[in-house]
Coordinates of C-alpha atoms in Angstrom, one line a residue:
M1 CA 90.9 88.6 76.6
I2 CA 88.0 90.4 75.1
S3 CA 85.3 91.0 77.6
T4 CA 81.6 89.9 77.5
L5 CA 80.6 93.5 77.0
Q6 CA 82.9 93.8 74.0
K7 CA 81.6 90.6 72.5
F8 CA 78.1 91.9 72.8
L9 CA 79.0 95.2 71.1
F10 CA 81.4 93.8 68.6
G11 CA 78.7 92.2 66.4
G12 CA 77.7 95.6 65.0
L13 CA 81.3 96.8 64.4
M14 CA 81.7 95.1 61.0
S15 CA 78.2 95.2 59.6
V16 CA 79.2 98.0 57.3
A17 CA 82.2 95.9 56.1
I18 CA 80.0 93.0 55.1
V19 CA 77.8 95.2 53.0
I20 CA 80.8 96.8 51.3
A21 CA 82.4 93.4 50.6
C22 CA 79.3 92.0 49.0
G23 CA 79.0 95.1 46.8
Q24 CA 82.5 94.9 45.7
E25 CA 82.2 91.2 44.7
V26 CA 79.2 92.1 42.4
K27 CA 81.1 95.1 41.0
A28 CA 84.1 92.9 40.2
K29 CA 81.9 90.4 38.2
R30 CA 80.4 93.2 36.1
N31 CA 83.6 95.0 35.3
P32 CA 84.6 93.9 31.7
M33 CA 88.1 95.5 32.1
L34 CA 89.2 93.0 34.7
T35 CA 91.5 90.0 33.8
Q36 CA 90.2 86.5 34.1
E37 CA 92.5 86.0 37.1
E38 CA 91.2 89.1 38.8
I39 CA 87.6 88.1 38.1
E40 CA 88.1 84.7 39.5
Y41 CA 89.9 85.9 42.7
V42 CA 87.6 85.6 45.7
P43 CA 89.3 87.0 48.8
P44 CA 88.9 85.2 52.2
P45 CA 86.6 87.1 54.6
F46 CA 89.5 88.8 56.3
M47 CA 87.4 91.1 58.6
E48 CA 84.9 88.5 59.5
M49 CA 87.7 86.0 60.4
A50 CA 89.5 88.6 62.5
Q51 CA 86.2 89.5 64.2
Q52 CA 85.5 85.9 65.1
A53 CA 89.0 85.5 66.5
L54 CA 88.4 88.5 68.7
V55 CA 85.1 87.2 70.0
E56 CA 86.8 83.9 70.8
G57 CA 89.5 85.7 72.6
D58 CA 92.3 84.5 70.3
L59 CA 94.2 87.7 69.8
E60 CA 97.1 86.0 68.1
A61 CA 94.8 84.6 65.4
A62 CA 93.3 88.1 65.0
V63 CA 96.7 89.6 64.5
R64 CA 97.6 86.9 61.9
V65 CA 94.5 87.6 59.9
L66 CA 95.0 91.3 59.9
K67 CA 98.6 90.9 58.7
A68 CA 97.3 88.7 55.8
A69 CA 94.7 91.4 55.1
Q70 CA 97.4 94.0 55.0
S71 CA 99.4 92.0 52.5
C72 CA 96.4 91.5 50.4
W73 CA 95.6 95.2 50.4
A74 CA 99.2 96.0 49.2
A75 CA 98.5 93.9 46.2
R76 CA 94.8 94.3 45.4
Q77 CA 93.4 97.0 47.7
E78 CA 89.6 97.1 47.6
K79 CA 89.5 93.7 45.8
C80 CA 90.4 92.2 49.1
G81 CA 86.8 92.7 50.3
F82 CA 87.3 95.5 52.8
T83 CA 88.2 99.1 53.2
Q84 CA 90.9 100.9 55.0
T85 CA 88.3 102.1 57.5
D86 CA 87.3 98.5 58.2
Y87 CA 90.9 97.5 58.7
Q88 CA 91.5 100.4 61.1
S89 CA 88.4 99.5 63.1
L90 CA 89.6 96.0 63.8
S91 CA 93.2 97.1 64.3
G92 CA 92.1 99.6 66.9
V93 CA 90.3 96.8 68.9
V94 CA 93.3 94.5 68.6
Y95 CA 95.6 97.3 69.8
L96 CA 93.3 98.0 72.7
E97 CA 93.2 94.3 73.7
H98 CA 97.0 94.1 73.6
G99 CA 97.2 97.1 75.9
L100 CA 98.5 99.4 73.2
A101 CA 96.1 102.2 73.9
K102 CA 98.0 104.9 72.0
K103 CA 98.0 102.9 68.8
A104 CA 94.3 102.1 69.4
V105 CA 93.5 105.8 69.7
R106 CA 95.3 106.6 66.4
S107 CA 93.5 103.8 64.5
L108 CA 90.0 104.5 66.0
N109 CA 90.4 108.3 65.5
R110 CA 90.8 107.7 61.8
V111 CA 87.6 105.5 61.8
V112 CA 85.4 108.1 63.5
T113 CA 86.8 110.9 61.5
E114 CA 85.9 109.2 58.2
Q115 CA 82.7 107.5 59.4
P116 CA 81.4 109.3 62.6
N117 CA 78.3 107.1 62.7
R118 CA 80.3 104.0 63.8
T119 CA 79.1 103.9 67.3
M120 CA 81.2 100.9 68.4
A121 CA 84.3 102.6 67.2
W122 CA 83.5 105.6 69.5
F123 CA 82.9 103.1 72.4
Y124 CA 86.4 101.5 71.9
L125 CA 88.0 104.9 71.4
G126 CA 86.5 106.0 74.8
Q127 CA 88.1 103.0 76.5
A128 CA 91.5 103.7 74.9
H129 CA 91.4 107.3 76.1
L130 CA 90.4 106.1 79.5
Q131 CA 93.4 103.8 79.7
L132 CA 95.6 106.7 78.8
F133 CA 94.0 108.9 81.6
Q134 CA 92.8 111.3 78.9
Y135 CA 89.5 111.7 80.7
R136 CA 87.8 114.5 78.8
Q137 CA 88.5 112.8 75.4
A138 CA 87.2 109.5 77.0
A139 CA 84.0 111.1 78.2
E140 CA 83.3 112.7 74.9
A141 CA 83.9 109.5 72.9
L142 CA 81.8 107.5 75.3
T143 CA 79.0 110.0 75.0
E144 CA 79.0 109.5 71.3
A145 CA 78.5 105.8 72.0
A146 CA 75.5 106.3 74.2
S147 CA 73.0 104.6 71.8
V148 CA 74.6 101.3 72.5
G149 CA 76.1 101.9 75.9
A150 CA 72.9 103.0 77.5
N151 CA 71.8 99.4 78.0
I152 CA 75.0 98.1 79.5
P153 CA 75.9 98.8 83.2
E154 CA 79.7 98.8 82.5
Y155 CA 79.3 101.7 80.2
Y156 CA 78.0 104.0 83.0
G157 CA 80.9 103.0 85.2
M158 CA 83.4 104.1 82.5
L159 CA 81.5 107.3 81.8
V160 CA 81.5 108.1 85.6
R161 CA 85.3 107.6 85.8
A162 CA 85.8 109.7 82.7
W163 CA 83.8 112.7 83.8
K164 CA 85.2 112.4 87.3
G165 CA 88.7 112.5 85.9
A166 CA 87.8 115.5 83.8
N167 CA 86.6 117.3 87.0
E168 CA 83.1 117.4 85.7
D169 CA 81.5 116.5 89.0
E170 CA 77.9 117.2 88.0
K171 CA 78.2 115.1 84.8
A172 CA 79.7 112.3 86.7
R173 CA 76.9 112.5 89.3
L174 CA 74.3 112.4 86.5
A175 CA 76.0 109.4 84.9
I176 CA 75.9 107.4 88.1
A177 CA 72.3 108.5 88.8
T178 CA 71.3 107.4 85.3
G179 CA 73.1 104.1 85.5
L180 CA 71.7 103.3 88.9
G181 CA 68.3 104.2 87.7
C182 CA 68.6 101.6 85.0
F183 CA 70.6 99.0 87.0
P184 CA 69.9 99.7 90.7
N185 CA 71.5 96.4 91.9
D186 CA 74.7 96.5 89.8
A187 CA 77.5 96.1 92.2
A188 CA 80.2 97.7 90.1
L189 CA 78.0 100.8 89.7
L190 CA 77.3 101.0 93.4
Y191 CA 81.0 100.8 94.1
E192 CA 81.7 103.6 91.6
G193 CA 79.0 105.7 93.2
T194 CA 80.5 105.1 96.6
L195 CA 83.9 106.3 95.4
L196 CA 82.3 109.3 93.6
Y197 CA 80.3 110.5 96.6
L198 CA 83.2 110.0 99.0
S199 CA 85.5 112.1 96.8
K200 CA 82.9 114.9 97.2
G201 CA 82.5 114.5 100.9
L202 CA 79.0 113.1 100.6
F203 CA 79.5 110.6 103.4
F204 CA 75.9 109.7 104.1
A205 CA 75.1 109.1 100.4
A206 CA 78.2 107.1 100.1
L207 CA 77.3 105.0 103.1
D208 CA 73.9 104.3 101.7
L209 CA 75.4 103.0 98.5
A210 CA 77.9 101.0 100.5
R211 CA 75.0 99.2 102.2
Q212 CA 73.4 98.5 98.8
Y213 CA 76.8 97.2 97.5
A214 CA 77.1 94.8 100.4
A215 CA 73.7 93.3 99.5
A216 CA 74.4 93.1 95.7
T217 CA 78.0 92.0 95.4
T218 CA 79.5 88.5 95.2
Q219 CA 82.9 90.0 96.0
P220 CA 84.0 90.9 99.5
A221 CA 80.9 92.6 100.7
D222 CA 82.7 95.0 103.1
A223 CA 84.8 96.7 100.4
A224 CA 82.6 99.8 100.1
Y225 CA 82.1 100.0 103.8
L226 CA 85.9 100.1 104.2
L227 CA 86.1 103.0 101.8
V228 CA 83.6 105.0 103.8
A229 CA 85.3 104.2 107.1
E230 CA 88.7 105.1 105.9
S231 CA 87.4 108.5 104.6
Y232 CA 85.9 109.1 108.1
R233 CA 89.3 108.2 109.7
K234 CA 91.3 110.5 107.5
K235 CA 88.9 113.3 108.6
G236 CA 89.6 112.4 112.2
W237 CA 86.0 111.4 112.7
M238 CA 86.8 108.2 114.6
R239 CA 83.4 107.7 116.1
E240 CA 81.8 107.7 112.7
A241 CA 84.6 105.4 111.3
I242 CA 84.1 102.9 114.2
A243 CA 80.3 103.0 113.7
T244 CA 80.6 102.2 110.0
L245 CA 83.1 99.4 110.7
E246 CA 80.9 97.9 113.4
E247 CA 78.0 97.9 110.9
A248 CA 80.2 96.3 108.2
R249 CA 81.3 93.6 110.7
L250 CA 77.7 92.9 111.6
V251 CA 76.5 92.8 108.0
C252 CA 79.5 91.0 106.4
G253 CA 80.5 88.6 109.1
Q254 CA 83.2 88.5 111.8
S255 CA 85.8 87.0 109.4
S256 CA 85.7 90.0 107.1
Q257 CA 88.4 92.6 106.7
A258 CA 86.2 95.0 108.6
T259 CA 87.1 93.2 111.8
V260 CA 90.8 94.0 111.3
R261 CA 90.1 97.6 110.5
L262 CA 87.8 97.9 113.5
A263 CA 90.4 96.5 115.8
Y264 CA 92.9 99.1 114.6
A265 CA 90.3 101.9 114.8
Y266 CA 89.6 101.0 118.4
A267 CA 93.3 101.1 119.2
E268 CA 93.7 104.5 117.4
N269 CA 90.7 105.8 119.3
N270 CA 92.3 104.9 122.7
Q271 CA 89.9 102.0 123.3
P272 CA 92.6 99.3 124.1
T273 CA 90.3 96.8 125.7
S274 CA 87.9 96.7 122.7
A275 CA 90.9 96.5 120.4
A276 CA 92.6 93.7 122.4
R277 CA 89.5 91.5 122.3
L278 CA 89.2 91.8 118.5
F279 CA 92.9 91.2 118.0
E280 CA 92.7 88.2 120.2
Q281 CA 89.9 86.8 118.0
L282 CA 92.0 87.4 114.9
A283 CA 95.0 85.7 116.6
G284 CA 93.2 82.4 116.3
N285 CA 93.9 82.4 112.6
D286 CA 97.0 84.6 112.4
F287 CA 99.5 84.6 115.3
H288 CA 100.8 88.0 114.1
F289 CA 97.9 89.5 115.9
A290 CA 98.9 87.9 119.2
Q291 CA 101.6 90.6 119.8
V292 CA 99.2 93.4 118.9
A293 CA 96.5 91.9 121.2
S294 CA 99.0 91.5 124.0
E295 CA 100.1 95.1 123.7
Q296 CA 96.6 96.4 123.7
Y297 CA 95.8 94.4 126.9
R298 CA 99.0 95.9 128.5
L299 CA 97.9 99.4 127.6
A300 CA 94.5 98.7 129.1
G301 CA 96.2 97.4 132.3
H302 CA 95.1 93.8 131.9
I303 CA 98.4 92.3 132.7
P304 CA 97.5 88.5 132.9
E305 CA 95.7 88.7 129.6
A306 CA 98.7 90.6 128.1
Q307 CA 101.1 87.8 129.3
R308 CA 98.8 85.1 128.1
L309 CA 98.7 86.5 124.5
A310 CA 102.5 87.3 124.6
I311 CA 103.3 83.6 125.2
R312 CA 101.5 82.9 121.9
I313 CA 103.8 85.1 119.8
P314 CA 105.7 82.6 117.5
D315 CA 108.9 84.6 117.1
P316 CA 111.1 84.0 120.2
T317 CA 112.8 87.4 120.1
K318 CA 109.5 89.2 119.8
R319 CA 107.9 87.0 122.4
Q320 CA 110.6 87.7 125.0
T321 CA 110.6 91.4 124.2
Q322 CA 106.9 91.7 124.7
L323 CA 107.0 89.8 128.0
A324 CA 109.8 92.2 129.1
I325 CA 107.7 95.2 128.3
I326 CA 104.8 93.8 130.3
A327 CA 107.2 93.0 133.2
L328 CA 108.6 96.5 133.1
Q329 CA 105.1 97.9 133.6
V330 CA 104.7 96.0 136.9
N331 CA 108.3 96.8 138.0
G332 CA 109.5 93.2 137.4
F333 CA 113.0 94.5 136.7
E334 CA 114.8 91.2 137.3
T335 CA 112.5 89.5 134.8
V336 CA 113.2 92.2 132.3
V337 CA 117.0 91.6 132.6
Q338 CA 116.5 87.8 132.3
L339 CA 114.5 88.2 129.2
L340 CA 116.4 90.9 127.4
E341 CA 120.0 90.3 128.3
P342 CA 120.3 87.1 126.0
I343 CA 118.8 89.1 123.1
F344 CA 121.4 91.9 123.8
I345 CA 124.2 89.4 123.8
E346 CA 123.0 88.0 120.4
G347 CA 123.1 91.5 119.0
K348 CA 119.4 91.5 118.2
L349 CA 118.2 94.2 120.7
G350 CA 117.4 97.6 119.3
D351 CA 118.1 101.0 120.9
Q352 CA 114.7 101.1 122.6
G353 CA 115.1 97.6 124.0
T354 CA 118.6 98.4 125.1
F355 CA 117.4 101.4 127.0
R356 CA 114.7 99.3 128.7
L357 CA 117.3 96.7 129.7
A358 CA 119.7 99.4 131.0
Y359 CA 116.9 100.9 133.2
A360 CA 115.9 97.5 134.6
A361 CA 119.6 96.6 135.2
L362 CA 120.0 99.9 137.1
R363 CA 117.0 99.1 139.3
C364 CA 118.5 95.6 139.9
G365 CA 121.9 96.9 140.9
R366 CA 123.6 95.4 137.8
L367 CA 125.8 98.5 137.4
D368 CA 128.4 96.7 135.2
L369 CA 125.7 95.8 132.8
V370 CA 124.4 99.3 132.8
E371 CA 127.8 100.6 131.8
R372 CA 128.1 98.2 128.9
L373 CA 124.6 99.1 127.7
L374 CA 125.4 102.8 127.9
R375 CA 128.4 102.4 125.7
R376 CA 126.1 100.7 123.2
L377 CA 123.7 103.7 123.5
K378 CA 126.3 106.5 123.1
N379 CA 125.2 107.2 119.5
T380 CA 121.5 106.8 120.1
Q381 CA 119.1 109.6 119.2
N382 CA 117.4 109.3 122.6
D383 CA 120.0 111.7 124.1
E384 CA 117.9 113.1 127.0
S385 CA 116.9 109.7 128.3
V386 CA 120.5 108.4 128.0
T387 CA 121.8 111.5 129.9
Q388 CA 119.3 111.0 132.7
L389 CA 120.3 107.3 132.9
K390 CA 124.0 108.2 133.1
K391 CA 123.2 110.6 136.0
A392 CA 121.3 107.9 137.8
L393 CA 124.2 105.5 137.3
S394 CA 126.5 108.0 138.8
R395 CA 124.3 108.5 141.9
C396 CA 123.8 104.8 142.3
T397 CA 127.6 104.3 142.2
T398 CA 128.1 106.7 145.1
Q399 CA 124.7 106.3 146.9
P400 CA 123.4 102.8 146.1
W401 CA 120.7 102.9 148.7
E402 CA 118.8 105.4 146.6
C403 CA 118.5 103.0 143.6
W404 CA 117.2 99.7 144.9

């Protein structure tokens, strides 16, 4: 559907067509060589009807009107009240709205070639090039539309993306600076600016815009913060990433996506206790996080908390596996066997779980079970560990007092 921005701009697109149509009607009445039928023929206002359909968002109606206009042109040409340039202008917009950017470019290029003063045609041409990732052509076309675009914040966002895509960093920076100078609280521009500055490694400038975006947007307020934090993380600057996410959580609320990212950042930065506490909060709304919280508590050495969260894991196999991992950490070998052997019998235990079960069974003296498990592990990629387990089994068979 045609956007509010396009509705605003579209009013000027056909002004030339209306003048031409009126002039041709007068000309027809004064031409003595025309037949009575031709003199009496009054064409419907094809272009105005198509324009109105576009403004109302009725693309199918616009297409029907343009097809009728095309048929009229084949029979009467200019007597239909419009020119081929008028027709191409509207066709280009219709193509663009239907997602046919290549056809839109062809139509609109004809318009601006014949009448380069049609500013709105340049504006739509720039959008079409942008959809085709033809960034330099898009930027040049949008620049030609500056007289109407300068008062519209969306225009600057498109211009920034176009110059950025064309690797014209300074022109992109000037476009965002000009746009924010006119519209300092426009959320879309603040977001574009954040992206632009991050792409150039200007983290502090990007973070400043992220703060402004959080204050200006009605969308998820932490979106720009998350971009900055992820850029820090990719650089390996975990302290800066965590600080940014902590600020985002404070500004945007504990229920925001920043809380999830912060929990994972703590885990990645070897802060399991902090990660576990956040994951436990998240588990209140999503039990998926119960397993992650349990694992972080285990890594931090908080075994009772790890067990408490593991019990909340909804999937029985995952719950028993996590409880077994916790038990293994505190040498609860018999508990490990009790938890994992049923899963092994069901055929749901992976290689890593099978190895854990084999080790626990060895420590419990369940040598028969160890042998069965080793046969299962004969094709595993964990060759060194399996070899060591086989050697231990051999020693335990001959010297059991050394094993348990």
